[in-house]
Amino acid sequence: MIPLLHLAQEQAGWITDDAMAEIAELVGTSSAEVLGTCSFYEMFKRSPVGKYVINICTTMSCALLGAGELMEHAERRLGVKAGGTTEDGMFTIEGAECQAACTEAPCLQVNYRHRYRVTSDQFDSMIEELASTNHDVPDHGVLSRIRQHIPEDRFVGAVPPEDVVSSPAWMHDEKAD
């Protein structure tokens, strides 16, 4: 189900009711089950979001090192409150749970790419960079662009996914001797 939710979000930028109904049919479950899964994970969005989703960590380490002030600055800079999207549809800003970078606080993510020890000035520079076309952050929900950025020497497995010609051995019904 989760890969299908990722695919639906890749296509629309968020998970629509129609997509959830289609996923439920594909996996043989109810729309309520799909909604439960979708709403459990923070990465899935249930309403349209900006081209760039900025998640500022709000947990203890980041809070102690200025995440609250960074969020206030971000809200002023973008002219929206946390959870909102700018009028031009460019940025959505959200508070987020721990991003597992407590020693690098305060941190944030832009479309799931980390930025560490972010100051207000660095936030402003980041916004200017993202508003230009001179950056390497893919649009939110565009998984295929992210995958294209994985160097060959970083692929997981013996071969790139497009070169796989058969299912994994563990999927075969053959019994071990």
Short mmCIF file of N, CA and C in Angstrom, two decimals:
data_model
loop_
_atom_site.label_atom_id
_atom_site.label_comp_id
_atom_site.label_asym_id
_atom_site.label_seq_id
_atom_site.Cartn_x
_atom_site.Cartn_y
_atom_site.Cartn_z
N MET A 1 0.81 -1.19 0.00
CA MET A 1 0.00 0.00 0.00
C MET A 1 0.87 1.27 0.00
N ILE A 2 1.92 1.27 0.78
CA ILE A 2 2.75 2.47 0.89
C ILE A 2 3.38 2.87 -0.44
N PRO A 3 3.91 1.94 -1.24
CA PRO A 3 4.43 2.35 -2.55
C PRO A 3 3.34 2.96 -3.44
N LEU A 4 2.11 2.47 -3.33
CA LEU A 4 1.02 3.04 -4.12
C LEU A 4 0.67 4.44 -3.64
N LEU A 5 0.73 4.67 -2.34
CA LEU A 5 0.51 6.02 -1.82
C LEU A 5 1.59 6.97 -2.32
N HIS A 6 2.84 6.51 -2.33
CA HIS A 6 3.92 7.33 -2.89
C HIS A 6 3.65 7.65 -4.36
N LEU A 7 3.22 6.66 -5.12
CA LEU A 7 2.93 6.86 -6.54
C LEU A 7 1.81 7.87 -6.73
N ALA A 8 0.74 7.74 -5.95
CA ALA A 8 -0.38 8.68 -6.05
C ALA A 8 0.08 10.10 -5.74
N GLN A 9 0.91 10.23 -4.71
CA GLN A 9 1.41 11.56 -4.35
C GLN A 9 2.34 12.10 -5.42
N GLU A 10 3.11 11.23 -6.03
CA GLU A 10 3.99 11.66 -7.12
C GLU A 10 3.18 12.24 -8.28
N GLN A 11 2.04 11.64 -8.55
CA GLN A 11 1.23 12.07 -9.69
C GLN A 11 0.49 13.37 -9.43
N ALA A 12 -0.04 13.55 -8.22
CA ALA A 12 -0.86 14.73 -7.94
C ALA A 12 -0.20 15.71 -6.99
N GLY A 13 0.86 15.30 -6.31
CA GLY A 13 1.48 16.15 -5.30
C GLY A 13 0.86 15.97 -3.93
N TRP A 14 -0.27 15.27 -3.87
CA TRP A 14 -0.96 14.96 -2.61
C TRP A 14 -1.86 13.76 -2.85
N ILE A 15 -2.43 13.19 -1.78
CA ILE A 15 -3.25 11.98 -1.90
C ILE A 15 -4.72 12.37 -1.95
N THR A 16 -5.35 12.16 -3.09
CA THR A 16 -6.76 12.50 -3.27
C THR A 16 -7.65 11.36 -2.77
N ASP A 17 -8.94 11.66 -2.53
CA ASP A 17 -9.90 10.62 -2.15
C ASP A 17 -10.03 9.57 -3.24
N ASP A 18 -10.05 10.02 -4.50
CA ASP A 18 -10.14 9.07 -5.62
C ASP A 18 -8.94 8.13 -5.64
N ALA A 19 -7.76 8.66 -5.36
CA ALA A 19 -6.56 7.82 -5.33
C ALA A 19 -6.66 6.79 -4.22
N MET A 20 -7.15 7.20 -3.05
CA MET A 20 -7.29 6.25 -1.95
C MET A 20 -8.28 5.14 -2.29
N ALA A 21 -9.39 5.50 -2.95
CA ALA A 21 -10.37 4.49 -3.34
C ALA A 21 -9.76 3.50 -4.34
N GLU A 22 -8.99 4.02 -5.27
CA GLU A 22 -8.35 3.15 -6.26
C GLU A 22 -7.30 2.24 -5.61
N ILE A 23 -6.54 2.78 -4.68
CA ILE A 23 -5.55 1.98 -3.97
C ILE A 23 -6.24 0.88 -3.17
N ALA A 24 -7.35 1.23 -2.50
CA ALA A 24 -8.09 0.23 -1.73
C ALA A 24 -8.54 -0.92 -2.62
N GLU A 25 -9.03 -0.59 -3.80
CA GLU A 25 -9.47 -1.62 -4.74
C GLU A 25 -8.29 -2.49 -5.19
N LEU A 26 -7.16 -1.85 -5.48
CA LEU A 26 -5.98 -2.59 -5.94
C LEU A 26 -5.44 -3.57 -4.90
N VAL A 27 -5.47 -3.18 -3.64
CA VAL A 27 -4.90 -4.05 -2.61
C VAL A 27 -5.95 -4.86 -1.87
N GLY A 28 -7.22 -4.69 -2.24
CA GLY A 28 -8.29 -5.48 -1.65
C GLY A 28 -8.61 -5.13 -0.21
N THR A 29 -8.69 -3.83 0.07
CA THR A 29 -9.03 -3.39 1.42
C THR A 29 -10.01 -2.23 1.32
N SER A 30 -10.34 -1.62 2.43
CA SER A 30 -11.29 -0.51 2.43
C SER A 30 -10.57 0.83 2.28
N SER A 31 -11.32 1.83 1.85
CA SER A 31 -10.76 3.19 1.77
C SER A 31 -10.36 3.68 3.16
N ALA A 32 -11.10 3.24 4.18
CA ALA A 32 -10.78 3.64 5.56
C ALA A 32 -9.40 3.12 5.97
N GLU A 33 -9.08 1.90 5.55
CA GLU A 33 -7.76 1.33 5.86
C GLU A 33 -6.66 2.13 5.16
N VAL A 34 -6.91 2.52 3.92
CA VAL A 34 -5.93 3.32 3.18
C VAL A 34 -5.77 4.69 3.85
N LEU A 35 -6.89 5.30 4.23
CA LEU A 35 -6.84 6.59 4.92
C LEU A 35 -6.07 6.47 6.23
N GLY A 36 -6.29 5.39 6.97
CA GLY A 36 -5.57 5.17 8.22
C GLY A 36 -4.07 5.11 7.99
N THR A 37 -3.66 4.41 6.96
CA THR A 37 -2.23 4.31 6.64
C THR A 37 -1.70 5.66 6.18
N CYS A 38 -2.44 6.31 5.31
CA CYS A 38 -2.03 7.61 4.76
C CYS A 38 -1.88 8.65 5.87
N SER A 39 -2.83 8.69 6.78
CA SER A 39 -2.80 9.72 7.82
C SER A 39 -1.78 9.42 8.91
N PHE A 40 -1.34 8.17 9.02
CA PHE A 40 -0.33 7.81 10.02
C PHE A 40 1.03 8.40 9.69
N TYR A 41 1.37 8.43 8.40
CA TYR A 41 2.69 8.88 7.97
C TYR A 41 2.68 10.36 7.60
N GLU A 42 3.58 11.12 8.22
CA GLU A 42 3.67 12.56 8.00
C GLU A 42 4.03 12.91 6.55
N MET A 43 4.70 12.00 5.85
CA MET A 43 5.17 12.30 4.49
C MET A 43 4.03 12.36 3.48
N PHE A 44 2.87 11.77 3.81
CA PHE A 44 1.75 11.79 2.87
C PHE A 44 0.87 13.00 3.17
N LYS A 45 0.54 13.74 2.14
CA LYS A 45 -0.24 14.96 2.28
C LYS A 45 -1.66 14.73 1.79
N ARG A 46 -2.64 15.20 2.56
CA ARG A 46 -4.05 15.00 2.24
C ARG A 46 -4.69 16.22 1.59
N SER A 47 -3.92 17.24 1.37
CA SER A 47 -4.41 18.43 0.66
C SER A 47 -3.25 18.99 -0.15
N PRO A 48 -3.56 19.82 -1.13
CA PRO A 48 -2.48 20.36 -1.97
C PRO A 48 -1.43 21.10 -1.12
N VAL A 49 -0.19 20.94 -1.51
CA VAL A 49 0.92 21.60 -0.83
C VAL A 49 1.76 22.35 -1.86
N GLY A 50 2.70 23.13 -1.37
CA GLY A 50 3.57 23.89 -2.25
C GLY A 50 4.56 23.03 -3.00
N LYS A 51 5.18 23.65 -3.95
CA LYS A 51 6.23 22.98 -4.72
C LYS A 51 7.36 22.53 -3.79
N TYR A 52 7.62 23.32 -2.76
CA TYR A 52 8.64 22.99 -1.76
C TYR A 52 7.98 22.94 -0.39
N VAL A 53 8.07 21.78 0.26
CA VAL A 53 7.52 21.59 1.60
C VAL A 53 8.69 21.70 2.58
N ILE A 54 8.60 22.68 3.45
CA ILE A 54 9.65 22.94 4.43
C ILE A 54 9.16 22.46 5.79
N ASN A 55 9.83 21.46 6.34
CA ASN A 55 9.49 20.91 7.65
C ASN A 55 10.56 21.34 8.65
N ILE A 56 10.16 22.17 9.61
CA ILE A 56 11.08 22.62 10.66
C ILE A 56 10.88 21.74 11.88
N CYS A 57 11.95 21.13 12.36
CA CYS A 57 11.88 20.26 13.53
C CYS A 57 11.47 21.08 14.74
N THR A 58 10.51 20.56 15.51
CA THR A 58 10.01 21.28 16.69
C THR A 58 10.26 20.53 17.99
N THR A 59 11.02 19.44 17.95
CA THR A 59 11.23 18.67 19.17
C THR A 59 12.36 19.27 20.02
N MET A 60 12.60 18.68 21.16
CA MET A 60 13.38 19.30 22.23
C MET A 60 14.74 19.88 21.82
N SER A 61 15.59 19.10 21.21
CA SER A 61 16.94 19.60 20.87
C SER A 61 16.85 20.82 19.97
N CYS A 62 16.02 20.74 18.96
CA CYS A 62 15.88 21.88 18.04
C CYS A 62 15.22 23.06 18.74
N ALA A 63 14.20 22.78 19.58
CA ALA A 63 13.53 23.86 20.30
C ALA A 63 14.51 24.60 21.21
N LEU A 64 15.36 23.87 21.90
CA LEU A 64 16.33 24.50 22.80
C LEU A 64 17.35 25.34 22.05
N LEU A 65 17.58 25.02 20.79
CA LEU A 65 18.59 25.75 20.01
C LEU A 65 17.98 26.69 18.97
N GLY A 66 16.70 27.06 19.16
CA GLY A 66 16.14 28.13 18.35
C GLY A 66 15.13 27.77 17.29
N ALA A 67 14.59 26.56 17.30
CA ALA A 67 13.61 26.18 16.27
C ALA A 67 12.34 27.03 16.33
N GLY A 68 11.93 27.41 17.55
CA GLY A 68 10.74 28.25 17.68
C GLY A 68 10.93 29.60 17.01
N GLU A 69 12.08 30.20 17.26
CA GLU A 69 12.40 31.48 16.63
C GLU A 69 12.53 31.33 15.12
N LEU A 70 13.12 30.20 14.69
CA LEU A 70 13.25 29.95 13.25
C LEU A 70 11.87 29.81 12.61
N MET A 71 10.95 29.11 13.27
CA MET A 71 9.60 28.95 12.74
C MET A 71 8.91 30.31 12.65
N GLU A 72 9.02 31.13 13.69
CA GLU A 72 8.42 32.47 13.66
C GLU A 72 9.00 33.29 12.51
N HIS A 73 10.30 33.22 12.33
CA HIS A 73 10.95 33.93 11.22
C HIS A 73 10.43 33.42 9.88
N ALA A 74 10.33 32.11 9.74
CA ALA A 74 9.85 31.51 8.49
C ALA A 74 8.42 31.95 8.19
N GLU A 75 7.58 31.97 9.22
CA GLU A 75 6.19 32.41 9.03
C GLU A 75 6.14 33.86 8.57
N ARG A 76 6.95 34.73 9.19
CA ARG A 76 6.99 36.14 8.77
C ARG A 76 7.53 36.26 7.34
N ARG A 77 8.61 35.57 7.05
CA ARG A 77 9.27 35.66 5.74
C ARG A 77 8.35 35.21 4.61
N LEU A 78 7.61 34.11 4.87
CA LEU A 78 6.74 33.55 3.82
C LEU A 78 5.32 34.10 3.87
N GLY A 79 4.96 34.76 4.96
CA GLY A 79 3.63 35.34 5.07
C GLY A 79 2.52 34.32 5.30
N VAL A 80 2.87 33.16 5.85
CA VAL A 80 1.87 32.13 6.18
C VAL A 80 2.22 31.53 7.54
N LYS A 81 1.22 31.01 8.22
CA LYS A 81 1.44 30.29 9.47
C LYS A 81 1.85 28.86 9.16
N ALA A 82 2.43 28.18 10.15
CA ALA A 82 2.79 26.77 10.00
C ALA A 82 1.56 25.98 9.57
N GLY A 83 1.74 25.14 8.58
CA GLY A 83 0.64 24.38 7.99
C GLY A 83 0.06 25.04 6.76
N GLY A 84 0.51 26.26 6.47
CA GLY A 84 -0.01 27.00 5.33
C GLY A 84 0.91 26.97 4.12
N THR A 85 0.33 27.38 3.00
CA THR A 85 1.05 27.44 1.72
C THR A 85 1.00 28.86 1.20
N THR A 86 2.10 29.34 0.66
CA THR A 86 2.14 30.70 0.11
C THR A 86 1.14 30.83 -1.04
N GLU A 87 0.68 32.05 -1.26
CA GLU A 87 -0.33 32.28 -2.30
C GLU A 87 0.12 31.84 -3.68
N ASP A 88 1.41 31.93 -3.95
CA ASP A 88 1.92 31.52 -5.27
C ASP A 88 2.09 30.01 -5.40
N GLY A 89 1.80 29.26 -4.31
CA GLY A 89 1.92 27.81 -4.35
C GLY A 89 3.35 27.30 -4.33
N MET A 90 4.28 28.17 -4.03
CA MET A 90 5.69 27.79 -4.05
C MET A 90 6.11 27.06 -2.77
N PHE A 91 5.69 27.56 -1.59
CA PHE A 91 6.19 27.01 -0.32
C PHE A 91 5.06 26.63 0.62
N THR A 92 5.22 25.47 1.26
CA THR A 92 4.39 25.07 2.40
C THR A 92 5.35 24.92 3.57
N ILE A 93 4.96 25.47 4.72
CA ILE A 93 5.81 25.36 5.90
C ILE A 93 5.06 24.58 6.97
N GLU A 94 5.77 23.65 7.60
CA GLU A 94 5.16 22.79 8.61
C GLU A 94 6.13 22.58 9.77
N GLY A 95 5.56 22.36 10.95
CA GLY A 95 6.35 21.86 12.06
C GLY A 95 6.48 20.36 11.89
N ALA A 96 7.58 19.80 12.34
CA ALA A 96 7.79 18.36 12.16
C ALA A 96 8.37 17.75 13.42
N GLU A 97 8.12 16.47 13.59
CA GLU A 97 8.72 15.73 14.68
C GLU A 97 10.20 15.52 14.40
N CYS A 98 10.88 14.92 15.32
CA CYS A 98 12.32 14.74 15.25
C CYS A 98 12.78 14.23 13.88
N GLN A 99 13.81 14.85 13.36
CA GLN A 99 14.37 14.48 12.06
C GLN A 99 15.69 13.72 12.23
N ALA A 100 15.93 13.25 13.45
CA ALA A 100 17.11 12.42 13.74
C ALA A 100 18.43 13.13 13.43
N ALA A 101 18.46 14.42 13.74
CA ALA A 101 19.69 15.19 13.55
C ALA A 101 19.87 16.13 14.74
N CYS A 102 19.65 15.61 15.93
CA CYS A 102 19.64 16.42 17.15
C CYS A 102 20.95 17.16 17.39
N THR A 103 22.08 16.61 16.97
CA THR A 103 23.36 17.29 17.16
C THR A 103 23.56 18.43 16.18
N GLU A 104 22.66 18.56 15.22
CA GLU A 104 22.77 19.58 14.18
C GLU A 104 21.64 20.60 14.27
N ALA A 105 21.07 20.77 15.44
CA ALA A 105 19.90 21.62 15.64
C ALA A 105 20.25 23.11 15.51
N PRO A 106 19.27 23.93 15.12
CA PRO A 106 17.96 23.52 14.62
C PRO A 106 18.05 23.08 13.16
N CYS A 107 17.28 22.07 12.84
CA CYS A 107 17.34 21.56 11.47
C CYS A 107 15.96 21.61 10.82
N LEU A 108 15.98 21.49 9.52
CA LEU A 108 14.75 21.44 8.75
C LEU A 108 14.99 20.55 7.53
N GLN A 109 13.90 20.25 6.86
CA GLN A 109 13.99 19.52 5.60
C GLN A 109 13.23 20.30 4.54
N VAL A 110 13.75 20.28 3.34
CA VAL A 110 13.04 20.81 2.18
C VAL A 110 12.84 19.62 1.25
N ASN A 111 11.57 19.23 1.08
CA ASN A 111 11.26 18.05 0.27
C ASN A 111 12.14 16.87 0.67
N TYR A 112 12.25 16.67 1.97
CA TYR A 112 12.95 15.53 2.58
C TYR A 112 14.47 15.59 2.42
N ARG A 113 15.01 16.75 2.10
CA ARG A 113 16.46 16.92 2.07
C ARG A 113 16.83 17.82 3.25
N HIS A 114 17.73 17.32 4.09
CA HIS A 114 18.08 18.01 5.33
C HIS A 114 18.90 19.28 5.11
N ARG A 115 18.67 20.23 6.02
CA ARG A 115 19.52 21.41 6.19
C ARG A 115 19.79 21.49 7.70
N TYR A 116 21.03 21.73 8.08
CA TYR A 116 21.42 21.67 9.48
C TYR A 116 21.85 23.02 10.02
N ARG A 117 21.65 23.19 11.34
CA ARG A 117 22.06 24.40 12.06
C ARG A 117 21.63 25.66 11.32
N VAL A 118 20.36 25.71 10.99
CA VAL A 118 19.82 26.77 10.14
C VAL A 118 19.56 28.03 10.95
N THR A 119 20.11 29.14 10.48
CA THR A 119 19.86 30.45 11.08
C THR A 119 18.79 31.16 10.25
N SER A 120 18.29 32.28 10.76
CA SER A 120 17.31 33.06 10.00
C SER A 120 17.89 33.55 8.68
N ASP A 121 19.13 34.00 8.70
CA ASP A 121 19.77 34.46 7.46
C ASP A 121 19.92 33.32 6.46
N GLN A 122 20.30 32.14 6.95
CA GLN A 122 20.42 30.98 6.06
C GLN A 122 19.06 30.58 5.50
N PHE A 123 18.02 30.71 6.32
CA PHE A 123 16.67 30.41 5.84
C PHE A 123 16.31 31.35 4.69
N ASP A 124 16.58 32.64 4.87
CA ASP A 124 16.28 33.61 3.81
C ASP A 124 17.05 33.29 2.53
N SER A 125 18.32 32.95 2.66
CA SER A 125 19.12 32.58 1.48
C SER A 125 18.56 31.34 0.80
N MET A 126 18.12 30.37 1.60
CA MET A 126 17.54 29.14 1.06
C MET A 126 16.27 29.45 0.26
N ILE A 127 15.43 30.33 0.79
CA ILE A 127 14.19 30.69 0.10
C ILE A 127 14.51 31.37 -1.23
N GLU A 128 15.49 32.27 -1.23
CA GLU A 128 15.89 32.94 -2.47
C GLU A 128 16.43 31.93 -3.48
N GLU A 129 17.23 30.98 -3.00
CA GLU A 129 17.79 29.95 -3.89
C GLU A 129 16.67 29.09 -4.49
N LEU A 130 15.72 28.68 -3.65
CA LEU A 130 14.63 27.84 -4.14
C LEU A 130 13.72 28.59 -5.11
N ALA A 131 13.55 29.88 -4.88
CA ALA A 131 12.71 30.69 -5.77
C ALA A 131 13.37 30.86 -7.14
N SER A 132 14.69 30.73 -7.18
CA SER A 132 15.40 30.77 -8.47
C SER A 132 15.36 29.36 -9.05
N THR A 133 16.01 29.17 -10.16
CA THR A 133 16.04 27.82 -10.75
C THR A 133 17.40 27.16 -10.55
N ASN A 134 18.22 27.76 -9.71
CA ASN A 134 19.59 27.28 -9.52
C ASN A 134 19.73 26.46 -8.23
N HIS A 135 19.13 25.26 -8.22
CA HIS A 135 19.20 24.40 -7.04
C HIS A 135 18.97 22.95 -7.46
N ASP A 136 19.21 22.04 -6.51
CA ASP A 136 19.08 20.61 -6.83
C ASP A 136 17.97 19.91 -6.05
N VAL A 137 17.00 20.66 -5.54
CA VAL A 137 15.91 20.07 -4.77
C VAL A 137 14.74 19.78 -5.70
N PRO A 138 14.34 18.51 -5.83
CA PRO A 138 13.20 18.19 -6.69
C PRO A 138 11.90 18.72 -6.10
N ASP A 139 10.91 18.94 -6.95
CA ASP A 139 9.58 19.35 -6.49
C ASP A 139 9.04 18.30 -5.53
N HIS A 140 8.16 18.71 -4.63
CA HIS A 140 7.53 17.77 -3.70
C HIS A 140 6.71 16.75 -4.47
N GLY A 141 6.85 15.49 -4.07
CA GLY A 141 6.05 14.44 -4.67
C GLY A 141 6.61 13.85 -5.94
N VAL A 142 7.74 14.33 -6.39
CA VAL A 142 8.28 13.86 -7.66
C VAL A 142 9.38 12.84 -7.39
N LEU A 143 8.97 11.61 -7.07
CA LEU A 143 9.93 10.57 -6.69
C LEU A 143 10.85 10.20 -7.82
N SER A 144 10.34 10.22 -9.05
CA SER A 144 11.18 9.80 -10.17
C SER A 144 12.37 10.73 -10.34
N ARG A 145 12.21 12.00 -10.06
CA ARG A 145 13.35 12.93 -10.17
C ARG A 145 14.38 12.64 -9.09
N ILE A 146 13.91 12.29 -7.91
CA ILE A 146 14.84 11.96 -6.84
C ILE A 146 15.64 10.73 -7.23
N ARG A 147 14.97 9.71 -7.75
CA ARG A 147 15.66 8.48 -8.13
C ARG A 147 16.69 8.74 -9.22
N GLN A 148 16.40 9.64 -10.13
CA GLN A 148 17.35 9.94 -11.19
C GLN A 148 18.63 10.56 -10.63
N HIS A 149 18.56 11.11 -9.44
CA HIS A 149 19.73 11.75 -8.83
C HIS A 149 20.60 10.77 -8.04
N ILE A 150 20.26 9.49 -8.01
CA ILE A 150 21.06 8.51 -7.28
C ILE A 150 22.19 8.03 -8.18
N PRO A 151 23.44 8.28 -7.80
CA PRO A 151 24.56 7.81 -8.63
C PRO A 151 24.59 6.29 -8.69
N GLU A 152 25.09 5.75 -9.79
CA GLU A 152 25.11 4.29 -9.97
C GLU A 152 25.83 3.58 -8.84
N ASP A 153 26.89 4.17 -8.32
CA ASP A 153 27.63 3.49 -7.26
C ASP A 153 26.90 3.51 -5.92
N ARG A 154 25.73 4.17 -5.86
CA ARG A 154 24.95 4.22 -4.62
C ARG A 154 23.69 3.36 -4.68
N PHE A 155 23.44 2.67 -5.81
CA PHE A 155 22.27 1.79 -5.91
C PHE A 155 22.33 0.71 -4.85
N VAL A 156 21.19 0.35 -4.32
CA VAL A 156 21.10 -0.77 -3.39
C VAL A 156 20.85 -2.02 -4.22
N GLY A 157 21.60 -3.05 -3.98
CA GLY A 157 21.43 -4.29 -4.74
C GLY A 157 22.54 -4.45 -5.76
N ALA A 158 22.52 -5.60 -6.40
CA ALA A 158 23.59 -5.93 -7.34
C ALA A 158 23.45 -5.22 -8.67
N VAL A 159 22.23 -4.87 -9.06
CA VAL A 159 22.01 -4.22 -10.35
C VAL A 159 21.01 -3.09 -10.18
N PRO A 160 21.03 -2.11 -11.06
CA PRO A 160 20.03 -1.04 -11.01
C PRO A 160 18.62 -1.63 -11.21
N PRO A 161 17.59 -1.03 -10.62
CA PRO A 161 16.24 -1.57 -10.71
C PRO A 161 15.77 -1.84 -12.15
N GLU A 162 16.16 -0.98 -13.09
CA GLU A 162 15.69 -1.17 -14.47
C GLU A 162 16.32 -2.37 -15.16
N ASP A 163 17.39 -2.93 -14.57
CA ASP A 163 18.05 -4.10 -15.16
C ASP A 163 17.60 -5.42 -14.54
N VAL A 164 16.69 -5.38 -13.59
CA VAL A 164 16.21 -6.62 -12.96
C VAL A 164 15.33 -7.36 -13.96
N VAL A 165 15.60 -8.66 -14.16
CA VAL A 165 14.87 -9.44 -15.16
C VAL A 165 13.97 -10.51 -14.55
N SER A 166 14.07 -10.77 -13.25
CA SER A 166 13.19 -11.77 -12.64
C SER A 166 12.92 -11.38 -11.19
N SER A 167 11.94 -12.02 -10.61
CA SER A 167 11.60 -11.74 -9.22
C SER A 167 12.67 -12.30 -8.29
N PRO A 168 12.74 -11.78 -7.06
CA PRO A 168 13.73 -12.28 -6.11
C PRO A 168 13.51 -13.76 -5.81
N ALA A 169 14.58 -14.46 -5.44
CA ALA A 169 14.51 -15.90 -5.18
C ALA A 169 13.50 -16.23 -4.08
N TRP A 170 13.38 -15.38 -3.08
CA TRP A 170 12.47 -15.67 -1.98
C TRP A 170 11.01 -15.64 -2.39
N MET A 171 10.70 -15.10 -3.58
CA MET A 171 9.31 -15.05 -4.03
C MET A 171 8.89 -16.31 -4.79
N HIS A 172 9.83 -17.15 -5.14
CA HIS A 172 9.49 -18.38 -5.88
C HIS A 172 8.86 -19.39 -4.94
N ASP A 173 7.96 -20.20 -5.48
CA ASP A 173 7.27 -21.21 -4.67
C ASP A 173 8.07 -22.49 -4.49
N GLU A 174 9.28 -22.52 -4.99
CA GLU A 174 10.09 -23.73 -4.89
C GLU A 174 10.48 -23.97 -3.44
N LYS A 175 10.39 -25.22 -3.02
CA LYS A 175 10.77 -25.58 -1.66
C LYS A 175 12.26 -25.90 -1.62
N ALA A 176 12.88 -25.54 -0.53
CA ALA A 176 14.32 -25.82 -0.36
C ALA A 176 14.55 -27.31 -0.22
N ASP A 177 15.66 -27.79 -0.78
CA ASP A 177 15.99 -29.23 -0.67
C ASP A 177 16.47 -29.58 0.70
#
